[in-house]
Coordinates of C-alpha atoms in Angstrom, one line a residue:
Chain A
X16 CA 17.4 -114.1 -10.9
X17 CA 21.0 -113.4 -9.6
X18 CA 22.1 -114.5 -13.0
X19 CA 19.5 -112.8 -15.2
X20 CA 20.6 -109.8 -13.2
X21 CA 24.0 -110.2 -13.7
X22 CA 24.1 -110.2 -17.5
X23 CA 22.4 -107.5 -17.8
X24 CA 24.6 -105.3 -15.9
X25 CA 27.8 -107.3 -18.2
X26 CA 25.5 -106.0 -21.6
X27 CA 25.1 -101.5 -20.7
X28 CA 28.7 -102.2 -20.4
X29 CA 30.0 -103.5 -23.5
X30 CA 27.6 -101.4 -25.3
X31 CA 28.7 -98.0 -23.6
X32 CA 32.3 -98.7 -24.1
X33 CA 31.7 -99.6 -27.9
X34 CA 29.1 -96.2 -27.7
X35 CA 32.1 -94.6 -26.5
X36 CA 34.4 -95.5 -29.2
X37 CA 32.3 -95.1 -32.3
X38 CA 30.8 -91.7 -30.3
X39 CA 34.8 -90.6 -29.9
X40 CA 35.9 -91.8 -33.6
X41 CA 32.7 -89.6 -34.4
X42 CA 33.9 -86.1 -32.8
X43 CA 36.9 -86.6 -33.9
X44 CA 35.6 -86.7 -37.7
X45 CA 33.4 -84.1 -37.1
X46 CA 36.1 -82.2 -35.4
X47 CA 38.2 -82.8 -38.4
X48 CA 35.5 -82.8 -40.9
X49 CA 35.2 -79.0 -39.6
X50 CA 39.0 -78.0 -39.0
X51 CA 38.8 -78.1 -43.1
X52 CA 35.3 -76.4 -43.7
X53 CA 37.1 -74.0 -41.3
X54 CA 40.6 -74.0 -43.7
X55 CA 38.9 -73.8 -47.0
X56 CA 36.8 -70.7 -45.2
X57 CA 39.5 -69.1 -44.6
X58 CA 41.6 -69.2 -46.8
X59 CA 38.5 -67.9 -49.3
X60 CA 37.6 -65.0 -46.5
X61 CA 41.3 -64.3 -46.3
X62 CA 41.9 -64.4 -50.6
X63 CA 38.4 -62.3 -51.0
X64 CA 39.4 -59.4 -48.6
X65 CA 42.8 -59.5 -50.5
X66 CA 42.2 -59.0 -53.6
X67 CA 40.0 -56.4 -54.0
X68 CA 39.5 -52.4 -53.4
X69 CA 42.9 -52.6 -51.2
X70 CA 44.4 -53.6 -54.6
X71 CA 42.1 -51.5 -56.7
X72 CA 43.8 -48.6 -54.1
X73 CA 46.8 -49.7 -55.0
X74 CA 46.4 -49.9 -58.8
X75 CA 45.5 -46.1 -58.3
X76 CA 47.9 -44.5 -56.3
X77 CA 50.5 -46.0 -59.0
X78 CA 47.9 -43.8 -61.5
X79 CA 47.1 -40.7 -60.0
X80 CA 51.6 -40.6 -59.0
X81 CA 52.2 -40.2 -62.7
X82 CA 49.1 -38.1 -63.5
X83 CA 50.8 -35.4 -61.4
X84 CA 54.6 -36.5 -62.3
X85 CA 52.9 -35.5 -65.2
X86 CA 51.4 -32.3 -65.4
X87 CA 54.8 -31.1 -63.5
X88 CA 56.9 -32.1 -66.4
X89 CA 59.4 -34.9 -64.6
X90 CA 59.1 -36.8 -67.2
X91 CA 60.3 -35.1 -69.7
X92 CA 63.9 -34.3 -68.9
X93 CA 64.0 -38.6 -68.7
X94 CA 66.4 -38.7 -65.6
X95 CA 65.6 -41.2 -63.5
X96 CA 67.3 -39.8 -60.0
X97 CA 64.0 -36.9 -60.5
X98 CA 62.3 -39.4 -61.4
X99 CA 62.7 -41.0 -58.4
X100 CA 62.5 -38.3 -56.3
X101 CA 59.6 -36.8 -57.2
X102 CA 58.4 -40.3 -57.1
X103 CA 59.1 -40.6 -53.2
X104 CA 57.7 -36.9 -52.3
X105 CA 54.0 -38.8 -53.8
X106 CA 54.4 -42.8 -52.7
X107 CA 53.6 -43.8 -48.9
X108 CA 56.3 -45.1 -48.2
X109 CA 54.0 -49.0 -47.3
X110 CA 54.7 -49.1 -50.5
X111 CA 57.1 -49.1 -54.0
X112 CA 57.2 -48.2 -56.8
X113 CA 58.9 -49.3 -60.6
X114 CA 58.4 -46.5 -63.6
X115 CA 59.9 -48.5 -66.4
X116 CA 58.8 -44.9 -70.0
X117 CA 59.7 -46.5 -73.6
X118 CA 59.5 -44.7 -76.2
X119 CA 61.9 -43.2 -79.2
X120 CA 64.6 -41.5 -77.7
X121 CA 68.4 -41.7 -77.6
X122 CA 68.9 -42.0 -74.0
X123 CA 69.4 -45.7 -72.5
X124 CA 68.1 -47.2 -76.2
X125 CA 64.6 -46.1 -75.5
X126 CA 64.0 -47.3 -72.4
X127 CA 64.9 -46.5 -69.0
X128 CA 63.8 -47.1 -64.6
X129 CA 63.5 -45.1 -61.9
X130 CA 61.8 -46.6 -58.5
X131 CA 62.5 -49.4 -56.5
X132 CA 63.6 -53.0 -57.7
X133 CA 60.0 -55.6 -57.5
X134 CA 60.7 -57.3 -54.9
X135 CA 60.4 -61.8 -54.9
X136 CA 57.2 -63.2 -54.0
X137 CA 55.2 -59.6 -53.9
X138 CA 52.0 -59.9 -55.5
X139 CA 52.7 -57.0 -58.0
X140 CA 50.6 -54.2 -60.0
X141 CA 50.4 -53.3 -63.6
X142 CA 49.0 -50.2 -65.1
X143 CA 50.5 -48.3 -68.1
X144 CA 50.0 -44.3 -69.4
X145 CA 51.0 -42.3 -72.8
X146 CA 52.6 -39.0 -71.9
X147 CA 54.0 -36.3 -74.7
X148 CA 57.2 -35.0 -73.6
X149 CA 58.9 -32.3 -75.3
X150 CA 59.6 -31.6 -78.3
X151 CA 56.3 -34.3 -79.0
X152 CA 58.6 -36.9 -78.1
X153 CA 55.9 -39.9 -77.3
X154 CA 56.7 -42.1 -74.3
X155 CA 54.8 -45.3 -72.9
X156 CA 54.7 -45.1 -68.9
X157 CA 54.6 -49.1 -67.5
X158 CA 54.2 -48.6 -63.1
X159 CA 54.3 -51.3 -61.4
X160 CA 52.9 -51.8 -57.6
X161 CA 53.3 -53.7 -54.3
X162 CA 53.3 -53.7 -50.7
X163 CA 56.2 -53.3 -48.9
X164 CA 57.2 -56.6 -47.4
X165 CA 56.4 -56.1 -43.5
Chain B
X8 CA 9.4 -105.8 -12.1
X9 CA 9.1 -102.7 -11.6
X10 CA 12.9 -101.5 -13.1
X11 CA 12.2 -102.6 -16.3
X12 CA 9.7 -99.8 -17.5
X13 CA 12.7 -97.1 -15.7
X14 CA 15.7 -98.9 -18.2
X15 CA 13.4 -98.5 -20.7
X16 CA 12.8 -95.0 -20.3
X17 CA 16.4 -93.8 -19.7
X18 CA 18.0 -96.2 -23.1
X19 CA 14.3 -94.3 -25.3
X20 CA 16.0 -91.1 -23.8
X21 CA 19.2 -92.1 -24.4
X22 CA 19.3 -93.0 -28.0
X23 CA 17.0 -89.6 -28.7
X24 CA 20.5 -87.8 -26.9
X25 CA 22.0 -89.7 -29.5
X26 CA 19.4 -88.5 -32.2
X27 CA 19.5 -85.3 -31.2
X28 CA 24.0 -84.9 -31.3
X29 CA 23.9 -86.1 -34.4
X30 CA 21.6 -84.1 -35.4
X31 CA 23.2 -80.7 -33.8
X32 CA 26.4 -81.8 -35.6
X33 CA 25.2 -82.0 -38.9
X34 CA 23.5 -78.6 -38.6
X35 CA 27.3 -76.9 -37.7
X36 CA 29.3 -78.6 -40.2
X37 CA 25.7 -77.4 -42.6
X38 CA 26.1 -74.1 -41.2
X39 CA 30.1 -74.0 -41.5
X40 CA 28.7 -75.6 -45.5
X41 CA 27.1 -72.6 -45.6
X42 CA 29.7 -70.1 -44.3
X43 CA 32.6 -71.4 -46.8
X44 CA 29.8 -71.3 -49.9
X45 CA 29.0 -67.9 -48.6
X46 CA 32.6 -66.9 -48.1
X47 CA 34.0 -68.4 -51.5
X48 CA 30.5 -66.0 -52.8
X49 CA 31.9 -63.3 -51.8
X50 CA 35.7 -64.4 -52.9
X51 CA 34.9 -64.9 -56.3
X52 CA 32.3 -62.2 -56.3
X53 CA 35.2 -59.9 -54.4
X54 CA 38.4 -61.0 -58.4
X55 CA 35.4 -60.1 -60.6
X56 CA 34.4 -56.7 -58.6
X57 CA 38.7 -56.4 -59.1
X58 CA 38.3 -57.2 -62.9
X59 CA 36.9 -55.2 -63.6
X60 CA 37.5 -52.5 -61.5
X61 CA 41.0 -52.6 -62.7
X62 CA 39.9 -53.7 -66.7
X63 CA 38.5 -50.0 -66.7
X64 CA 41.4 -48.4 -64.6
X65 CA 43.2 -50.0 -67.9
X66 CA 41.4 -48.1 -70.5
X67 CA 40.3 -44.8 -68.0
X68 CA 44.2 -44.5 -67.7
X69 CA 44.7 -44.8 -71.1
X70 CA 41.8 -42.1 -72.5
X71 CA 42.3 -39.5 -69.3
X72 CA 46.7 -39.6 -70.4
X73 CA 45.4 -39.3 -74.8
X74 CA 43.2 -36.8 -72.9
X75 CA 46.2 -34.5 -71.4
X76 CA 48.5 -35.0 -74.4
X77 CA 45.7 -34.0 -77.3
X78 CA 45.2 -30.4 -74.4
X79 CA 49.7 -30.2 -74.3
X80 CA 49.3 -30.4 -78.5
X81 CA 46.8 -27.4 -79.1
X82 CA 48.7 -25.4 -76.3
X83 CA 52.4 -26.1 -77.2
X84 CA 50.8 -26.5 -81.2
X85 CA 48.9 -23.4 -82.3
X86 CA 47.9 -20.5 -79.8
X87 CA 44.2 -21.3 -79.1
X88 CA 42.5 -21.5 -75.2
X89 CA 39.5 -22.7 -74.6
X90 CA 37.5 -21.2 -71.6
X91 CA 33.2 -23.0 -70.3
X92 CA 31.6 -21.2 -68.3
X93 CA 27.5 -22.6 -67.5
X94 CA 25.9 -20.1 -70.4
X95 CA 28.7 -19.9 -72.7
X96 CA 32.3 -20.9 -73.7
X97 CA 35.1 -19.3 -74.9
X98 CA 37.6 -19.0 -77.9
X99 CA 40.5 -17.3 -78.9
X100 CA 43.0 -17.4 -80.5
X101 CA 44.7 -15.6 -84.1
X102 CA 44.0 -15.9 -87.1
X103 CA 46.0 -17.0 -89.7
X104 CA 46.0 -20.1 -87.7
X105 CA 48.6 -23.5 -88.8
X106 CA 46.5 -26.2 -87.5
X107 CA 48.7 -28.9 -90.5
X108 CA 51.6 -29.2 -87.4
X109 CA 48.5 -30.4 -85.4
X110 CA 47.1 -32.9 -87.6
X111 CA 51.3 -34.1 -88.3
X112 CA 51.7 -34.9 -84.5
X113 CA 47.8 -36.6 -84.4
X114 CA 48.6 -39.0 -86.4
X115 CA 51.8 -40.5 -85.2
X116 CA 50.3 -40.3 -81.9
X117 CA 47.3 -42.6 -83.1
X118 CA 50.2 -44.6 -85.2
X119 CA 51.5 -45.6 -81.8
X120 CA 48.3 -45.4 -79.6
X121 CA 47.2 -48.2 -81.9
X122 CA 50.6 -50.7 -82.2
X123 CA 51.1 -49.8 -78.3
X124 CA 47.3 -50.9 -76.9
X125 CA 46.4 -53.2 -78.5
X126 CA 42.4 -53.3 -77.6
X127 CA 42.9 -49.3 -78.1
X128 CA 42.1 -47.9 -81.7
X129 CA 42.3 -44.2 -82.4
X130 CA 41.5 -42.7 -85.4
X131 CA 41.6 -39.1 -86.1
X132 CA 40.7 -38.7 -89.9
X133 CA 38.4 -37.0 -89.4
X134 CA 39.7 -34.8 -87.5
X135 CA 42.4 -34.6 -90.4
X136 CA 40.6 -33.8 -92.9
X137 CA 38.7 -31.3 -90.7
X138 CA 40.5 -30.1 -88.0
X139 CA 37.2 -28.9 -85.3
X140 CA 36.5 -28.8 -81.7
X141 CA 33.2 -29.7 -80.7
X142 CA 31.5 -28.3 -77.0
X143 CA 29.3 -30.6 -75.8
X144 CA 26.6 -32.0 -75.4
X145 CA 25.1 -28.4 -77.0
X146 CA 26.8 -29.8 -80.0
X147 CA 28.3 -27.1 -81.9
X148 CA 31.2 -27.1 -84.2
X149 CA 33.8 -24.8 -83.8
X150 CA 36.1 -24.8 -86.6
X151 CA 38.9 -22.6 -88.1
X152 CA 38.9 -22.8 -91.7
X153 CA 41.8 -22.8 -94.2
X154 CA 43.5 -20.9 -91.4
X155 CA 41.4 -17.1 -92.2
X156 CA 38.1 -18.9 -91.5
X157 CA 36.7 -19.8 -88.8
X158 CA 32.8 -21.5 -88.6
X159 CA 31.2 -21.6 -85.9
X160 CA 27.2 -24.2 -86.1
X161 CA 25.5 -26.2 -84.5
X162 CA 26.2 -29.3 -85.8
X163 CA 22.6 -30.8 -86.2
X164 CA 19.3 -28.5 -87.2
X165 CA 18.4 -29.3 -83.3
X166 CA 21.5 -27.6 -81.8
X167 CA 20.6 -24.7 -83.6
X168 CA 18.8 -23.4 -80.6
X169 CA 20.7 -24.0 -77.9
X170 CA 23.2 -21.0 -79.7
X171 CA 22.1 -17.8 -77.9
X172 CA 24.4 -15.0 -79.0
X173 CA 28.0 -14.7 -79.3
X174 CA 30.3 -12.3 -77.6
X175 CA 33.0 -11.2 -80.8
X176 CA 36.3 -8.9 -80.3
X177 CA 39.4 -8.8 -83.0
X178 CA 42.3 -6.8 -82.2
X179 CA 44.0 -5.7 -85.3
X180 CA 48.1 -4.5 -85.8
X181 CA 46.9 -1.9 -87.7
X182 CA 43.8 1.1 -88.2
X183 CA 40.7 0.3 -89.3
X184 CA 40.4 2.4 -92.7
X185 CA 36.6 0.9 -93.2
X186 CA 33.4 -0.9 -91.2
X187 CA 30.6 -1.6 -93.5
X188 CA 28.0 -3.6 -91.6
X189 CA 24.3 -3.8 -92.2
X190 CA 22.0 -5.6 -89.8
X191 CA 18.6 -7.4 -89.6
X192 CA 17.3 -6.4 -86.4
X193 CA 14.7 -8.8 -84.6
X194 CA 14.4 -10.9 -81.6
X195 CA 16.9 -14.2 -82.3
X196 CA 20.8 -13.3 -81.0
X197 CA 22.3 -11.9 -78.2
X198 CA 25.3 -9.8 -80.5
X199 CA 27.5 -7.5 -79.8
X200 CA 31.1 -7.4 -81.8
X201 CA 34.6 -5.0 -80.9
X202 CA 37.2 -4.3 -83.4
X203 CA 40.3 -2.9 -82.3
X204 CA 43.0 -1.5 -82.9
X205 CA 45.3 1.5 -82.5
X206 CA 44.0 4.0 -84.5
X207 CA 39.8 3.4 -84.2
X208 CA 37.6 1.1 -83.6
X209 CA 34.0 -0.8 -84.5
X210 CA 31.6 -1.3 -82.3
X211 CA 27.9 -3.1 -82.6
X212 CA 26.6 -2.9 -78.9
X213 CA 25.7 -5.7 -77.0
X214 CA 22.5 -6.0 -78.9
X215 CA 19.4 -8.8 -80.5
X216 CA 19.3 -9.1 -83.3
X217 CA 18.6 -12.2 -85.8
X218 CA 21.0 -11.6 -88.3
X219 CA 25.0 -9.2 -89.5
X220 CA 26.8 -8.6 -91.4
X221 CA 30.1 -6.7 -91.0
X222 CA 33.4 -5.8 -93.1
X223 CA 36.0 -4.0 -91.6
X224 CA 39.0 -3.1 -94.1
X225 CA 43.1 -2.9 -91.7
X226 CA 46.0 -1.9 -94.5
X227 CA 43.2 -3.1 -97.6
X228 CA 42.6 -6.8 -96.0
X229 CA 39.3 -7.4 -95.4
X230 CA 37.4 -9.0 -92.2
X231 CA 34.7 -10.8 -93.0
X232 CA 31.6 -11.5 -89.9
X233 CA 28.6 -13.3 -91.4
X234 CA 25.8 -14.2 -88.9
X235 CA 23.2 -15.8 -90.1
X236 CA 19.9 -16.2 -89.0
X237 CA 18.6 -20.4 -90.4
X238 CA 20.8 -21.6 -88.7
X239 CA 22.2 -19.3 -85.8
X240 CA 25.7 -20.1 -87.7
X241 CA 29.0 -17.3 -87.3
X242 CA 31.0 -17.2 -90.1
X243 CA 34.2 -15.0 -90.1
X244 CA 37.1 -14.6 -92.3
X245 CA 40.4 -12.9 -92.3
X246 CA 43.5 -11.9 -94.8
X247 CA 44.7 -9.8 -91.7
X248 CA 46.5 -11.0 -88.5
X249 CA 44.2 -10.4 -86.1
X250 CA 43.4 -11.8 -83.0
X251 CA 40.2 -13.7 -82.1
X252 CA 38.9 -13.4 -79.3
X253 CA 34.2 -15.3 -79.6
X254 CA 32.6 -15.8 -76.8
X255 CA 29.1 -18.2 -77.9
X256 CA 26.3 -17.6 -75.8
X257 CA 24.3 -20.8 -75.2
X258 CA 21.2 -22.4 -73.5
X259 CA 22.5 -23.0 -70.1
X260 CA 22.0 -27.1 -69.7
X261 CA 22.0 -28.6 -66.4
X262 CA 24.3 -31.0 -67.7
X263 CA 28.4 -29.5 -67.3
X264 CA 30.3 -29.0 -71.1
X265 CA 33.1 -29.8 -72.3
X266 CA 35.6 -30.0 -75.5
X267 CA 35.8 -32.8 -78.0
X268 CA 37.7 -33.3 -80.7
X269 CA 36.1 -35.7 -83.9
X270 CA 39.6 -38.4 -82.7
X271 CA 37.1 -41.6 -82.1
X272 CA 38.8 -44.1 -79.7
X273 CA 36.9 -47.2 -80.0
X274 CA 38.6 -49.0 -76.7
X275 CA 37.4 -53.4 -77.0
X276 CA 38.2 -54.8 -73.2
X277 CA 37.7 -58.4 -73.7
X278 CA 38.4 -59.1 -69.7
X279 CA 35.7 -56.5 -69.0
X280 CA 33.3 -57.1 -72.1
X281 CA 33.9 -52.9 -72.2
X282 CA 33.2 -51.7 -76.1
X283 CA 32.2 -48.0 -76.7
X284 CA 33.1 -45.8 -79.2
X285 CA 33.8 -41.7 -78.1
X286 CA 35.8 -38.5 -79.0
X287 CA 38.7 -37.3 -77.5
X288 CA 37.7 -34.8 -75.0
X289 CA 39.3 -32.4 -74.4
X290 CA 39.2 -29.6 -70.6

């Protein structure tokens, strides 16, 4: 009976240490998989929230600013500092903007730019409009919009 | 002997707990996977939405800026002024009216736009052939023709009922020496004509008529107004230098009216599978 009992006591000890190891391994593996899944989820969630309405709002802000500047005939003089000043009044402080005007005019070889310099490693959105400035000059306006890094 | 059933039940309990743990963990991971798939789908659809919105913004930007350009051309190259209300639209202009400057700049604009925007095709051929302004959705055309003539007519026979009448005001620089009119009484159109000159005027007070024929002479030159019973069209031809104001009374529609030029814009934006052909709007 004594021998039998000691055998019985030994088996559960051996079994439970093995079980504990497997259980730890299982937990570790589970945690790794869970973390991976969470990381992927967070990555996609961040990307999803980044690239929709706020981005679109950035684009429409640029479009609205160009519309207002055109309505105010700011482009007529083709003066970068005037354009920049007027743009600064309308542009929200968190946003950066660059306006490029191309057309058949003698000034600066037909290209002038006004606004901030596009920073590196920043997601930039682009839109294009056209306008007519005196006398009968067709211009193409390209605007670049981005959110200023904090 | 009494211990063995307890050990068995403990063993069974332990194995059941293990199954429960495994099942719970599997469920947890499955839920996480489902959430991640949902988030991925949400992110994908958000990306798609952004692509579509930015594509539409691209088209809107060009259409709206074109509208502004054409409004500017109308304001700077002609003295035509347009306005509208719920039950009328009004066009002021002087005669003679030379529209060759307008057509020339329109061709330049079209060429530039077609070069700079591959997804967009602007065709001004119809306008160059016959410059006109179309009032939508009533489908009434205003045609300044041959410098000395203005025609207002419905685009098709179905739209003739949209014209309810005309208020016409003509301002002559010199005296009106003769005024003849022969009108057909009826209840079809509400018409008033006021021709003013420095000395003397000729007036048809606001009344309902079927047709109008009016011949005015100033400086020995004729100005002729014809309003047709058939399709409610108006023809105004003048050899004089006059200022005209034509108020077209229309059937009020639920949709707000707007003006457009017969310049077709064809949009083919492949990124959002958008294809459409419309006329250029001016407002």
